[in-house]
């Protein structure tokens, strides 16, 4: 029965984890998967999450099912974290359910769209996170792209983006990265968010916000500006949130799917669909990670501790962005990598060719995606000079070959 199956290529992000593990070079550097690393290259459990875990385990008396909506305190805490002050005004129109990670939230959201409008198209940025297309497309929705990133200026090509969005019909959805765009690191400004909101209101497409890095860009509130503005001004907004990065609960699979509906009756109907969708795929979400996040969000002392930990992760990444840009300026004598300091979040495209990326991997044991997406927190004070020397070497060799008229393979 299964003999017709042939092996599929490995996922480019997950495949890189395996390649990195196999490399025996003691100087190897992992700039691949989006997992936050501290200065020692570790991804420890956050102290606030560890404290929450002790409290949750101490009072847990049962492992009975949590129910299809998951942990209700988690749902409320996350809805408030995402929507801030806007939440109380829209609460009766907001349906939300715990989901297994940001991926689970995206998939439930896609199934909800399909239940409402089987023919809907979701427009995603070009480029977008590699797993968006399978996650949303496998639900049976049509995926189309809108221009987003200008590789020459390493910033958002907003006029090209808006030209395409102006043609998106009512009833389609536009997937927007809430902050810390993955993979480019190039974010929308508050003015641009407001322009998108006005266009959505005029033309009737529905914004679908993926919030996977809240707190990693400018701050927990600043990073939610766009989502909150949309929620305040539009009748409908879909949201998928991940707690993997900002709570460091990657393997626990914690996320939230939310729909701001046009009225409370629709929100109630959507809530029942979320339950039915999760029941039909995985029955109900896992308890543990969401219980920890709920504890952190609801217990004032833990919340303060967690916010400080998020700030520490954010400041470290932003500091590394500055250090990297300056170190490359010192090596190359040009501001070619200055954009890394301006961008936000875990990732930047370094603007290297695939051949240069593969040389860095083969000859220097430095791992990033073939697209040259680099996960910035993989840098630290020890490996940064080595990484910058290696990048400068492959970049300079490339320009020498160009000057000598030799084509780069
Ligand atoms: C990434 O983009 O590296 C992360 O979001 C991890 C993943 O699942 O792809």
mmCIF file of C-alpha atoms and ligand atoms in Angstrom:
data_model
loop_
_atom_site.group_PDB
_atom_site.id
_atom_site.type_symbol
_atom_site.label_atom_id
_atom_site.label_comp_id
_atom_site.label_asym_id
_atom_site.label_seq_id
_atom_site.Cartn_x
_atom_site.Cartn_y
_atom_site.Cartn_z
ATOM 1 C CA UNK A 1 0.000 0.000 0.000
ATOM 2 C CA UNK A 2 2.722 2.467 0.852
ATOM 3 C CA UNK A 3 5.316 1.446 -1.724
ATOM 4 C CA UNK A 4 4.464 4.381 -3.922
ATOM 5 C CA UNK A 5 5.808 6.776 -1.295
ATOM 6 C CA UNK A 6 9.215 8.222 -2.080
ATOM 7 C CA UNK A 7 11.396 10.087 0.439
ATOM 8 C CA UNK A 8 10.732 13.802 0.704
ATOM 9 C CA UNK A 9 13.464 16.430 1.000
ATOM 10 C CA UNK A 10 14.187 17.403 4.613
ATOM 11 C CA UNK A 11 12.727 20.639 5.931
ATOM 12 C CA UNK A 12 15.424 23.289 5.267
ATOM 13 C CA UNK A 13 15.308 24.639 8.844
ATOM 14 C CA UNK A 14 15.019 21.334 10.729
ATOM 15 C CA UNK A 15 17.541 19.665 8.371
ATOM 16 C CA UNK A 16 20.124 22.251 9.361
ATOM 17 C CA UNK A 17 19.820 21.235 13.031
ATOM 18 C CA UNK A 18 20.898 17.694 12.085
ATOM 19 C CA UNK A 19 23.787 18.921 9.893
ATOM 20 C CA UNK A 20 25.052 21.153 12.698
ATOM 21 C CA UNK A 21 24.924 18.305 15.223
ATOM 22 C CA UNK A 22 26.991 16.094 12.921
ATOM 23 C CA UNK A 23 29.768 18.685 12.500
ATOM 24 C CA UNK A 24 32.708 17.837 14.801
ATOM 25 C CA UNK A 25 34.521 21.191 14.411
ATOM 26 C CA UNK A 26 34.782 22.656 17.963
ATOM 27 C CA UNK A 27 34.522 26.170 16.477
ATOM 28 C CA UNK A 28 31.226 25.513 14.678
ATOM 29 C CA UNK A 29 28.607 28.263 14.894
ATOM 30 C CA UNK A 30 24.837 27.744 14.681
ATOM 31 C CA UNK A 31 23.003 30.654 13.042
ATOM 32 C CA UNK A 32 20.279 28.352 11.730
ATOM 33 C CA UNK A 33 17.071 27.548 13.549
ATOM 34 C CA UNK A 34 15.241 30.307 15.417
ATOM 35 C CA UNK A 35 15.999 29.299 18.977
ATOM 36 C CA UNK A 36 17.248 32.033 21.295
ATOM 37 C CA UNK A 37 20.751 31.408 22.633
ATOM 38 C CA UNK A 38 22.422 33.254 25.471
ATOM 39 C CA UNK A 39 26.044 34.446 25.572
ATOM 40 C CA UNK A 40 27.177 30.875 26.399
ATOM 41 C CA UNK A 41 25.283 29.443 23.426
ATOM 42 C CA UNK A 42 22.658 27.854 25.709
ATOM 43 C CA UNK A 43 18.861 27.983 25.627
ATOM 44 C CA UNK A 44 18.057 27.682 29.343
ATOM 45 C CA UNK A 45 14.566 27.498 30.829
ATOM 46 C CA UNK A 46 13.639 31.074 31.803
ATOM 47 C CA UNK A 47 13.812 31.595 35.590
ATOM 48 C CA UNK A 48 10.221 32.903 35.623
ATOM 49 C CA UNK A 49 9.031 29.814 33.743
ATOM 50 C CA UNK A 50 11.002 27.510 36.062
ATOM 51 C CA UNK A 51 9.397 29.184 39.112
ATOM 52 C CA UNK A 52 5.961 28.896 37.488
ATOM 53 C CA UNK A 53 6.600 25.207 36.831
ATOM 54 C CA UNK A 54 7.342 24.542 40.496
ATOM 55 C CA UNK A 55 4.131 26.260 41.538
ATOM 56 C CA UNK A 56 2.011 24.501 38.910
ATOM 57 C CA UNK A 57 3.413 21.055 39.737
ATOM 58 C CA UNK A 58 3.032 21.615 43.485
ATOM 59 C CA UNK A 59 -0.694 22.244 43.207
ATOM 60 C CA UNK A 60 -1.571 19.918 40.330
ATOM 61 C CA UNK A 61 -3.872 17.159 41.514
ATOM 62 C CA UNK A 62 -5.102 15.742 38.242
ATOM 63 C CA UNK A 63 -4.095 15.013 34.688
ATOM 64 C CA UNK A 64 -7.688 14.926 33.457
ATOM 65 C CA UNK A 65 -8.475 16.493 30.052
ATOM 66 C CA UNK A 66 -8.327 20.283 29.780
ATOM 67 C CA UNK A 67 -11.065 20.618 27.133
ATOM 68 C CA UNK A 68 -10.927 21.824 23.536
ATOM 69 C CA UNK A 69 -10.368 25.526 24.330
ATOM 70 C CA UNK A 70 -7.410 24.614 26.554
ATOM 71 C CA UNK A 71 -6.493 26.631 29.638
ATOM 72 C CA UNK A 72 -8.963 29.515 29.975
ATOM 73 C CA UNK A 73 -6.606 31.609 32.111
ATOM 74 C CA UNK A 74 -3.955 31.190 29.459
ATOM 75 C CA UNK A 75 -6.410 32.280 26.763
ATOM 76 C CA UNK A 76 -7.304 35.402 28.707
ATOM 77 C CA UNK A 77 -3.724 36.265 29.662
ATOM 78 C CA UNK A 78 -2.508 35.839 26.101
ATOM 79 C CA UNK A 79 -5.434 37.800 24.646
ATOM 80 C CA UNK A 80 -4.545 40.687 26.988
ATOM 81 C CA UNK A 81 -0.846 40.408 26.159
ATOM 82 C CA UNK A 82 -1.600 40.549 22.451
ATOM 83 C CA UNK A 83 -4.305 43.197 22.426
ATOM 84 C CA UNK A 84 -3.277 45.314 25.454
ATOM 85 C CA UNK A 85 -5.753 48.059 26.313
ATOM 86 C CA UNK A 86 -7.809 47.281 23.217
ATOM 87 C CA UNK A 87 -8.828 43.895 24.664
ATOM 88 C CA UNK A 88 -11.461 45.174 27.108
ATOM 89 C CA UNK A 89 -13.209 47.102 24.317
ATOM 90 C CA UNK A 90 -13.383 44.111 21.952
ATOM 91 C CA UNK A 91 -13.592 41.213 24.419
ATOM 92 C CA UNK A 92 -17.135 40.185 23.483
ATOM 93 C CA UNK A 93 -16.110 39.960 19.808
ATOM 94 C CA UNK A 94 -12.931 37.973 20.455
ATOM 95 C CA UNK A 95 -12.907 34.164 20.224
ATOM 96 C CA UNK A 96 -9.695 32.479 21.350
ATOM 97 C CA UNK A 97 -8.383 28.979 21.930
ATOM 98 C CA UNK A 98 -5.123 27.520 23.110
ATOM 99 C CA UNK A 99 -3.298 25.672 20.344
ATOM 100 C CA UNK A 100 -0.244 23.431 20.100
ATOM 101 C CA UNK A 101 2.336 26.108 19.310
ATOM 102 C CA UNK A 102 2.195 28.896 16.772
ATOM 103 C CA UNK A 103 2.042 26.210 14.074
ATOM 104 C CA UNK A 104 -1.088 24.687 15.623
ATOM 105 C CA UNK A 105 -2.624 28.151 15.900
ATOM 106 C CA UNK A 106 -1.893 28.907 12.232
ATOM 107 C CA UNK A 107 -3.412 25.616 11.171
ATOM 108 C CA UNK A 108 -6.583 26.022 13.256
ATOM 109 C CA UNK A 109 -6.908 29.554 11.863
ATOM 110 C CA UNK A 110 -6.575 28.219 8.299
ATOM 111 C CA UNK A 111 -9.224 25.560 8.974
ATOM 112 C CA UNK A 112 -11.502 28.254 10.416
ATOM 113 C CA UNK A 113 -11.064 30.328 7.244
ATOM 114 C CA UNK A 114 -11.858 27.262 5.160
ATOM 115 C CA UNK A 115 -14.999 26.563 7.199
ATOM 116 C CA UNK A 116 -16.183 30.136 6.627
ATOM 117 C CA UNK A 117 -14.988 30.609 3.025
ATOM 118 C CA UNK A 118 -13.692 27.441 1.346
ATOM 119 C CA UNK A 119 -12.492 29.420 -1.690
ATOM 120 C CA UNK A 120 -10.534 32.049 0.258
ATOM 121 C CA UNK A 121 -7.001 32.984 -0.724
ATOM 122 C CA UNK A 122 -4.333 33.830 1.841
ATOM 123 C CA UNK A 123 -1.742 36.350 0.665
ATOM 124 C CA UNK A 124 1.666 35.888 2.279
ATOM 125 C CA UNK A 125 4.724 38.113 2.116
ATOM 126 C CA UNK A 126 7.491 37.316 -0.349
ATOM 127 C CA UNK A 127 9.527 36.009 1.365
ATOM 128 C CA UNK A 128 7.824 34.469 4.369
ATOM 129 C CA UNK A 129 8.646 31.807 6.967
ATOM 130 C CA UNK A 130 9.124 28.511 5.103
ATOM 131 C CA UNK A 131 6.460 26.648 7.056
ATOM 132 C CA UNK A 132 3.675 29.181 6.421
ATOM 133 C CA UNK A 133 2.922 27.799 2.991
ATOM 134 C CA UNK A 134 2.589 24.103 3.967
ATOM 135 C CA UNK A 135 0.725 24.947 7.186
ATOM 136 C CA UNK A 136 -1.863 27.109 5.483
ATOM 137 C CA UNK A 137 -1.850 25.478 2.057
ATOM 138 C CA UNK A 138 -2.319 21.952 3.428
ATOM 139 C CA UNK A 139 -5.587 23.134 4.944
ATOM 140 C CA UNK A 140 -6.764 23.487 1.333
ATOM 141 C CA UNK A 141 -6.526 27.260 0.968
ATOM 142 C CA UNK A 142 -5.025 28.989 -2.041
ATOM 143 C CA UNK A 143 -1.786 30.808 -1.251
ATOM 144 C CA UNK A 144 -0.586 33.867 -3.178
ATOM 145 C CA UNK A 145 2.244 36.239 -2.431
ATOM 146 C CA UNK A 146 2.652 40.001 -2.167
ATOM 147 C CA UNK A 147 6.044 41.727 -2.574
ATOM 148 C CA UNK A 148 7.590 42.603 0.774
ATOM 149 C CA UNK A 149 11.369 42.697 0.940
ATOM 150 C CA UNK A 150 13.670 44.795 -1.219
ATOM 151 C CA UNK A 151 17.015 42.976 -1.239
ATOM 152 C CA UNK A 152 18.896 46.059 -2.489
ATOM 153 C CA UNK A 153 17.926 48.335 0.418
ATOM 154 C CA UNK A 154 17.358 45.401 2.836
ATOM 155 C CA UNK A 155 14.065 46.988 3.878
ATOM 156 C CA UNK A 156 10.339 46.687 3.228
ATOM 157 C CA UNK A 157 9.327 47.596 -0.341
ATOM 158 C CA UNK A 158 6.148 49.207 0.937
ATOM 159 C CA UNK A 159 4.962 50.748 -2.321
ATOM 160 C CA UNK A 160 5.207 47.401 -4.157
ATOM 161 C CA UNK A 161 3.461 45.725 -1.215
ATOM 162 C CA UNK A 162 0.609 48.243 -1.231
ATOM 163 C CA UNK A 163 0.245 48.081 -5.036
ATOM 164 C CA UNK A 164 -0.480 44.361 -4.725
ATOM 165 C CA UNK A 165 -2.609 44.628 -1.579
ATOM 166 C CA UNK A 166 -4.748 47.222 -3.383
ATOM 167 C CA UNK A 167 -5.823 44.413 -5.737
ATOM 168 C CA UNK A 168 -6.634 41.856 -2.997
ATOM 169 C CA UNK A 169 -10.410 41.324 -3.104
ATOM 170 C CA UNK A 170 -12.808 41.431 -0.172
ATOM 171 C CA UNK A 171 -12.954 38.064 1.593
ATOM 172 C CA UNK A 172 -9.281 37.193 1.035
ATOM 173 C CA UNK A 173 -6.832 37.244 3.934
ATOM 174 C CA UNK A 174 -3.470 38.974 4.159
ATOM 175 C CA UNK A 175 -0.948 37.334 6.468
ATOM 176 C CA UNK A 176 1.209 39.940 8.228
ATOM 177 C CA UNK A 177 4.109 39.274 10.609
ATOM 178 C CA UNK A 178 3.178 41.168 13.790
ATOM 179 C CA UNK A 179 6.848 42.060 14.400
ATOM 180 C CA UNK A 180 10.349 40.683 13.797
ATOM 181 C CA UNK A 181 9.633 39.531 10.238
ATOM 182 C CA UNK A 182 10.872 35.994 9.656
ATOM 183 C CA UNK A 183 13.093 35.635 7.602
ATOM 184 C CA UNK A 184 14.036 39.205 6.686
ATOM 185 C CA UNK A 185 14.148 41.154 9.988
ATOM 186 C CA UNK A 186 12.511 44.086 8.123
ATOM 187 C CA UNK A 187 9.402 45.345 9.939
ATOM 188 C CA UNK A 188 6.502 47.634 9.093
ATOM 189 C CA UNK A 189 6.500 51.084 10.708
ATOM 190 C CA UNK A 190 3.468 52.341 12.685
ATOM 191 C CA UNK A 191 2.534 54.589 9.731
ATOM 192 C CA UNK A 192 2.638 51.628 7.377
ATOM 193 C CA UNK A 193 0.422 49.561 9.708
ATOM 194 C CA UNK A 194 -2.103 52.394 9.685
ATOM 195 C CA UNK A 195 -2.050 52.531 5.882
ATOM 196 C CA UNK A 196 -2.674 48.780 5.695
ATOM 197 C CA UNK A 197 -5.575 49.141 8.141
ATOM 198 C CA UNK A 198 -7.111 51.891 5.969
ATOM 199 C CA UNK A 199 -6.762 49.754 2.834
ATOM 200 C CA UNK A 200 -8.315 46.750 4.568
ATOM 201 C CA UNK A 201 -11.233 48.880 5.712
ATOM 202 C CA UNK A 202 -11.708 50.271 2.193
ATOM 203 C CA UNK A 203 -11.339 47.004 0.237
ATOM 204 C CA UNK A 204 -12.527 44.382 2.718
ATOM 205 C CA UNK A 205 -9.593 41.962 2.928
ATOM 206 C CA UNK A 206 -9.039 40.499 6.401
ATOM 207 C CA UNK A 207 -5.661 40.899 8.137
ATOM 208 C CA UNK A 208 -4.263 37.689 9.627
ATOM 209 C CA UNK A 209 -1.439 38.490 12.040
ATOM 210 C CA UNK A 210 1.227 35.961 12.959
ATOM 211 C CA UNK A 211 2.772 37.072 16.254
ATOM 212 C CA UNK A 212 5.680 34.756 16.982
ATOM 213 C CA UNK A 213 8.251 37.134 18.502
ATOM 214 C CA UNK A 214 6.364 39.635 20.664
ATOM 215 C CA UNK A 215 8.945 41.395 22.847
ATOM 216 C CA UNK A 216 11.961 40.515 20.710
ATOM 217 C CA UNK A 217 11.899 43.661 18.557
ATOM 218 C CA UNK A 218 11.278 46.933 20.415
ATOM 219 C CA UNK A 219 9.229 45.813 23.438
ATOM 220 C CA UNK A 220 6.130 43.828 24.388
ATOM 221 C CA UNK A 221 3.787 46.760 23.703
ATOM 222 C CA UNK A 222 5.664 48.371 20.798
ATOM 223 C CA UNK A 223 5.817 45.039 18.970
ATOM 224 C CA UNK A 224 2.031 44.668 19.197
ATOM 225 C CA UNK A 225 1.333 48.155 17.817
ATOM 226 C CA UNK A 226 0.181 46.904 14.418
ATOM 227 C CA UNK A 227 -2.071 44.148 15.742
ATOM 228 C CA UNK A 228 -3.628 46.467 18.328
ATOM 229 C CA UNK A 229 -4.231 49.194 15.746
ATOM 230 C CA UNK A 230 -5.955 46.728 13.414
ATOM 231 C CA UNK A 231 -8.052 45.330 16.284
ATOM 232 C CA UNK A 232 -9.124 48.826 17.297
ATOM 233 C CA UNK A 233 -10.125 49.950 13.814
ATOM 234 C CA UNK A 234 -11.288 46.926 11.827
ATOM 235 C CA UNK A 235 -14.308 44.656 12.114
ATOM 236 C CA UNK A 236 -12.354 41.416 11.635
ATOM 237 C CA UNK A 237 -8.788 40.338 12.435
ATOM 238 C CA UNK A 238 -7.405 36.827 12.701
ATOM 239 C CA UNK A 239 -4.359 36.173 14.896
ATOM 240 C CA UNK A 240 -2.002 33.267 15.568
ATOM 241 C CA UNK A 241 0.475 33.666 18.430
ATOM 242 C CA UNK A 242 3.397 31.566 19.562
ATOM 243 C CA UNK A 243 4.895 31.406 23.070
ATOM 244 C CA UNK A 244 7.905 29.376 21.899
ATOM 245 C CA UNK A 245 10.381 32.252 21.789
ATOM 246 C CA UNK A 246 9.232 34.873 24.284
ATOM 247 C CA UNK A 247 8.537 32.290 27.004
ATOM 248 C CA UNK A 248 11.249 29.895 25.766
ATOM 249 C CA UNK A 249 8.788 26.970 25.850
ATOM 250 C CA UNK A 250 9.649 25.683 22.377
ATOM 251 C CA UNK A 251 9.163 21.965 22.983
ATOM 252 C CA UNK A 252 6.028 22.404 25.091
ATOM 253 C CA UNK A 253 4.094 23.632 22.025
ATOM 254 C CA UNK A 254 2.159 26.639 23.272
ATOM 255 C CA UNK A 255 0.183 29.026 21.096
ATOM 256 C CA UNK A 256 -3.105 30.880 20.795
ATOM 257 C CA UNK A 257 -5.505 31.260 17.892
ATOM 258 C CA UNK A 258 -7.809 34.261 18.069
ATOM 259 C CA UNK A 259 -10.500 35.781 15.924
ATOM 260 C CA UNK A 260 -11.822 39.279 16.330
ATOM 261 C CA UNK A 261 -15.239 38.920 14.717
ATOM 262 C CA UNK A 262 -17.621 41.599 13.487
ATOM 263 C CA UNK A 263 -20.054 40.901 16.362
ATOM 264 C CA UNK A 264 -20.339 38.736 19.449
ATOM 265 C CA UNK A 265 -22.723 36.195 17.875
ATOM 266 C CA UNK A 266 -20.147 35.483 15.163
ATOM 267 C CA UNK A 267 -17.393 35.274 17.781
ATOM 268 C CA UNK A 268 -19.410 32.634 19.656
ATOM 269 C CA UNK A 269 -19.969 30.664 16.472
ATOM 270 C CA UNK A 270 -16.253 30.913 15.621
ATOM 271 C CA UNK A 271 -15.392 29.701 19.123
ATOM 272 C CA UNK A 272 -17.462 26.558 18.554
ATOM 273 C CA UNK A 273 -15.707 26.000 15.216
ATOM 274 C CA UNK A 274 -12.289 26.324 16.865
ATOM 275 C CA UNK A 275 -13.301 23.587 19.309
ATOM 276 C CA UNK A 276 -14.632 21.363 16.570
ATOM 277 C CA UNK A 277 -11.483 21.889 14.447
ATOM 278 C CA UNK A 278 -9.124 21.023 17.287
ATOM 279 C CA UNK A 279 -11.272 18.007 18.197
ATOM 280 C CA UNK A 280 -10.995 16.815 14.607
ATOM 281 C CA UNK A 281 -7.196 17.179 14.440
ATOM 282 C CA UNK A 282 -5.679 16.640 17.904
ATOM 283 C CA UNK A 283 -8.728 16.601 20.195
ATOM 284 C CA UNK A 284 -7.367 19.219 22.580
ATOM 285 C CA UNK A 285 -4.114 21.058 23.241
ATOM 286 C CA UNK A 286 -1.459 19.819 25.702
ATOM 287 C CA UNK A 287 -1.762 21.310 29.178
ATOM 288 C CA UNK A 288 1.676 21.813 30.636
ATOM 289 C CA UNK A 289 3.286 24.679 28.684
ATOM 290 C CA UNK A 290 0.146 26.788 28.638
ATOM 291 C CA UNK A 291 -0.293 26.291 32.402
ATOM 292 C CA UNK A 292 3.221 27.722 32.888
ATOM 293 C CA UNK A 293 2.549 30.699 30.625
ATOM 294 C CA UNK A 294 -0.758 31.377 32.418
ATOM 295 C CA UNK A 295 1.034 31.304 35.780
ATOM 296 C CA UNK A 296 3.705 33.729 34.558
ATOM 297 C CA UNK A 297 1.148 36.125 33.099
ATOM 298 C CA UNK A 298 -1.236 36.067 36.063
ATOM 299 C CA UNK A 299 1.198 36.082 39.018
ATOM 300 C CA UNK A 300 2.509 39.670 39.389
ATOM 301 C CA UNK A 301 6.016 38.801 40.662
ATOM 302 C CA UNK A 302 6.554 36.218 37.932
ATOM 303 C CA UNK A 303 5.242 38.616 35.327
ATOM 304 C CA UNK A 304 7.763 41.278 36.326
ATOM 305 C CA UNK A 305 10.562 38.707 36.289
ATOM 306 C CA UNK A 306 9.486 37.428 32.853
ATOM 307 C CA UNK A 307 9.267 40.913 31.338
ATOM 308 C CA UNK A 308 12.845 41.551 32.508
ATOM 309 C CA UNK A 309 13.961 38.271 30.955
ATOM 310 C CA UNK A 310 12.314 39.156 27.640
ATOM 311 C CA UNK A 311 14.020 42.568 27.766
ATOM 312 C CA UNK A 312 17.361 40.868 28.395
ATOM 313 C CA UNK A 313 16.924 38.592 25.358
ATOM 314 C CA UNK A 314 15.843 41.526 23.185
ATOM 315 C CA UNK A 315 18.704 43.769 24.328
ATOM 316 C CA UNK A 316 21.237 41.025 23.712
ATOM 317 C CA UNK A 317 20.002 40.453 20.162
ATOM 318 C CA UNK A 318 19.923 44.180 19.405
ATOM 319 C CA UNK A 319 23.412 44.598 20.906
ATOM 320 C CA UNK A 320 24.698 41.766 18.709
ATOM 321 C CA UNK A 321 23.153 43.450 15.678
ATOM 322 C CA UNK A 322 25.179 46.594 16.433
ATOM 323 C CA UNK A 323 28.386 44.638 17.164
ATOM 324 C CA UNK A 324 28.052 42.603 13.981
ATOM 325 C CA UNK A 325 27.417 45.655 11.768
ATOM 326 C CA UNK A 326 30.391 47.517 13.239
ATOM 327 C CA UNK A 327 32.709 44.515 13.039
ATOM 328 C CA UNK A 328 31.820 44.028 9.363
ATOM 329 C CA UNK A 329 32.333 47.750 8.688
ATOM 330 C CA UNK A 330 35.795 47.480 10.250
ATOM 331 C CA UNK A 331 36.667 44.462 8.111
ATOM 332 C CA UNK A 332 35.241 45.559 4.766
ATOM 333 C CA UNK A 333 35.513 49.334 5.074
ATOM 334 C CA UNK A 334 31.934 49.647 3.760
ATOM 335 C CA UNK A 335 28.495 49.897 5.325
ATOM 336 C CA UNK A 336 27.271 46.857 3.377
ATOM 337 C CA UNK A 337 26.036 45.186 6.605
ATOM 338 C CA UNK A 338 24.732 48.337 8.351
ATOM 339 C CA UNK A 339 21.157 47.152 7.743
ATOM 340 C CA UNK A 340 21.617 44.372 10.321
ATOM 341 C CA UNK A 341 21.687 47.005 13.061
ATOM 342 C CA UNK A 342 18.491 48.629 11.755
ATOM 343 C CA UNK A 343 16.518 45.377 11.554
ATOM 344 C CA UNK A 344 14.724 43.654 14.412
ATOM 345 C CA UNK A 345 14.034 40.203 15.794
ATOM 346 C CA UNK A 346 15.842 36.928 15.590
ATOM 347 C CA UNK A 347 16.742 36.966 11.908
ATOM 348 C CA UNK A 348 18.319 38.923 9.086
ATOM 349 C CA UNK A 349 19.110 38.024 5.527
ATOM 350 C CA UNK A 350 22.831 38.657 5.251
ATOM 351 C CA UNK A 351 22.570 39.156 1.481
ATOM 352 C CA UNK A 352 25.050 36.357 0.675
ATOM 353 C CA UNK A 353 24.784 34.081 -2.342
ATOM 354 C CA UNK A 354 23.930 30.432 -1.784
ATOM 355 C CA UNK A 355 27.472 29.530 -2.840
ATOM 356 C CA UNK A 356 28.886 31.849 -0.165
ATOM 357 C CA UNK A 357 26.546 30.329 2.457
ATOM 358 C CA UNK A 358 27.630 26.816 1.482
ATOM 359 C CA UNK A 359 31.299 27.819 1.645
ATOM 360 C CA UNK A 360 30.776 29.217 5.137
ATOM 361 C CA UNK A 361 29.221 25.880 6.091
ATOM 362 C CA UNK A 362 31.820 23.645 4.398
ATOM 363 C CA UNK A 363 34.987 25.588 5.111
ATOM 364 C CA UNK A 364 34.179 27.473 8.343
ATOM 365 C CA UNK A 365 31.443 25.347 10.002
ATOM 366 C CA UNK A 366 29.122 28.370 10.158
ATOM 367 C CA UNK A 367 25.507 27.324 9.649
ATOM 368 C CA UNK A 368 22.716 29.539 8.313
ATOM 369 C CA UNK A 369 19.858 28.876 5.884
ATOM 370 C CA UNK A 370 20.806 28.715 2.178
ATOM 371 C CA UNK A 371 18.913 31.981 1.693
ATOM 372 C CA UNK A 372 21.539 33.566 4.056
ATOM 373 C CA UNK A 373 18.939 33.974 6.826
ATOM 374 C CA UNK A 374 21.013 34.130 10.002
ATOM 375 C CA UNK A 375 19.692 33.662 13.529
ATOM 376 C CA UNK A 376 21.461 36.527 15.274
ATOM 377 C CA UNK A 377 21.395 35.209 18.855
ATOM 378 C CA UNK A 378 23.729 32.385 17.754
ATOM 379 C CA UNK A 379 26.475 35.025 17.803
ATOM 380 C CA UNK A 380 28.392 35.792 21.005
ATOM 381 C CA UNK A 381 31.526 37.669 22.059
ATOM 382 C CA UNK A 382 33.699 34.606 21.433
ATOM 383 C CA UNK A 383 32.467 33.576 17.977
ATOM 384 C CA UNK A 384 31.604 37.009 16.542
ATOM 385 C CA UNK A 385 35.161 37.853 15.350
ATOM 386 C CA UNK A 386 35.455 34.398 13.769
ATOM 387 C CA UNK A 387 32.078 34.716 12.026
ATOM 388 C CA UNK A 388 32.894 38.218 10.761
ATOM 389 C CA UNK A 389 36.372 37.171 9.521
ATOM 390 C CA UNK A 390 34.835 34.205 7.715
ATOM 391 C CA UNK A 391 32.049 36.259 6.089
ATOM 392 C CA UNK A 392 34.569 38.937 5.074
ATOM 393 C CA UNK A 393 36.769 36.235 3.524
ATOM 394 C CA UNK A 394 33.991 34.758 1.371
ATOM 395 C CA UNK A 395 32.627 38.185 0.425
ATOM 396 C CA UNK A 396 36.069 39.569 -0.504
ATOM 397 C CA UNK A 397 36.966 36.508 -2.494
ATOM 398 C CA UNK A 398 33.688 36.897 -4.377
ATOM 399 C CA UNK A 399 34.481 40.508 -5.300
ATOM 400 C CA UNK A 400 38.051 39.626 -6.334
ATOM 401 C CA UNK A 401 36.699 36.949 -8.638
ATOM 402 C CA UNK A 402 34.240 39.445 -10.106
ATOM 403 C CA UNK A 403 37.039 41.992 -10.701
ATOM 404 C CA UNK A 404 39.151 39.274 -12.375
ATOM 405 C CA UNK A 405 36.175 38.531 -14.641
ATOM 406 C CA UNK A 406 35.697 35.032 -13.244
ATOM 407 C CA UNK A 407 32.088 34.053 -12.873
ATOM 408 C CA UNK A 408 31.116 32.933 -9.366
ATOM 409 C CA UNK A 409 29.931 29.325 -9.523
HETATM 410 C C1 LIG B 1 12.553 29.278 12.619
HETATM 411 O O1 LIG B 1 12.050 29.965 11.730
HETATM 412 O O2 LIG B 1 13.739 28.914 12.603
HETATM 413 C C2 LIG B 1 11.713 28.876 13.804
HETATM 414 O O3 LIG B 1 10.462 29.465 13.704
HETATM 415 C C3 LIG B 1 11.676 27.411 14.025
HETATM 416 C C4 LIG B 1 10.860 26.648 13.024
HETATM 417 O O4 LIG B 1 10.024 25.846 13.452
HETATM 418 O O5 LIG B 1 11.029 26.821 11.818
#
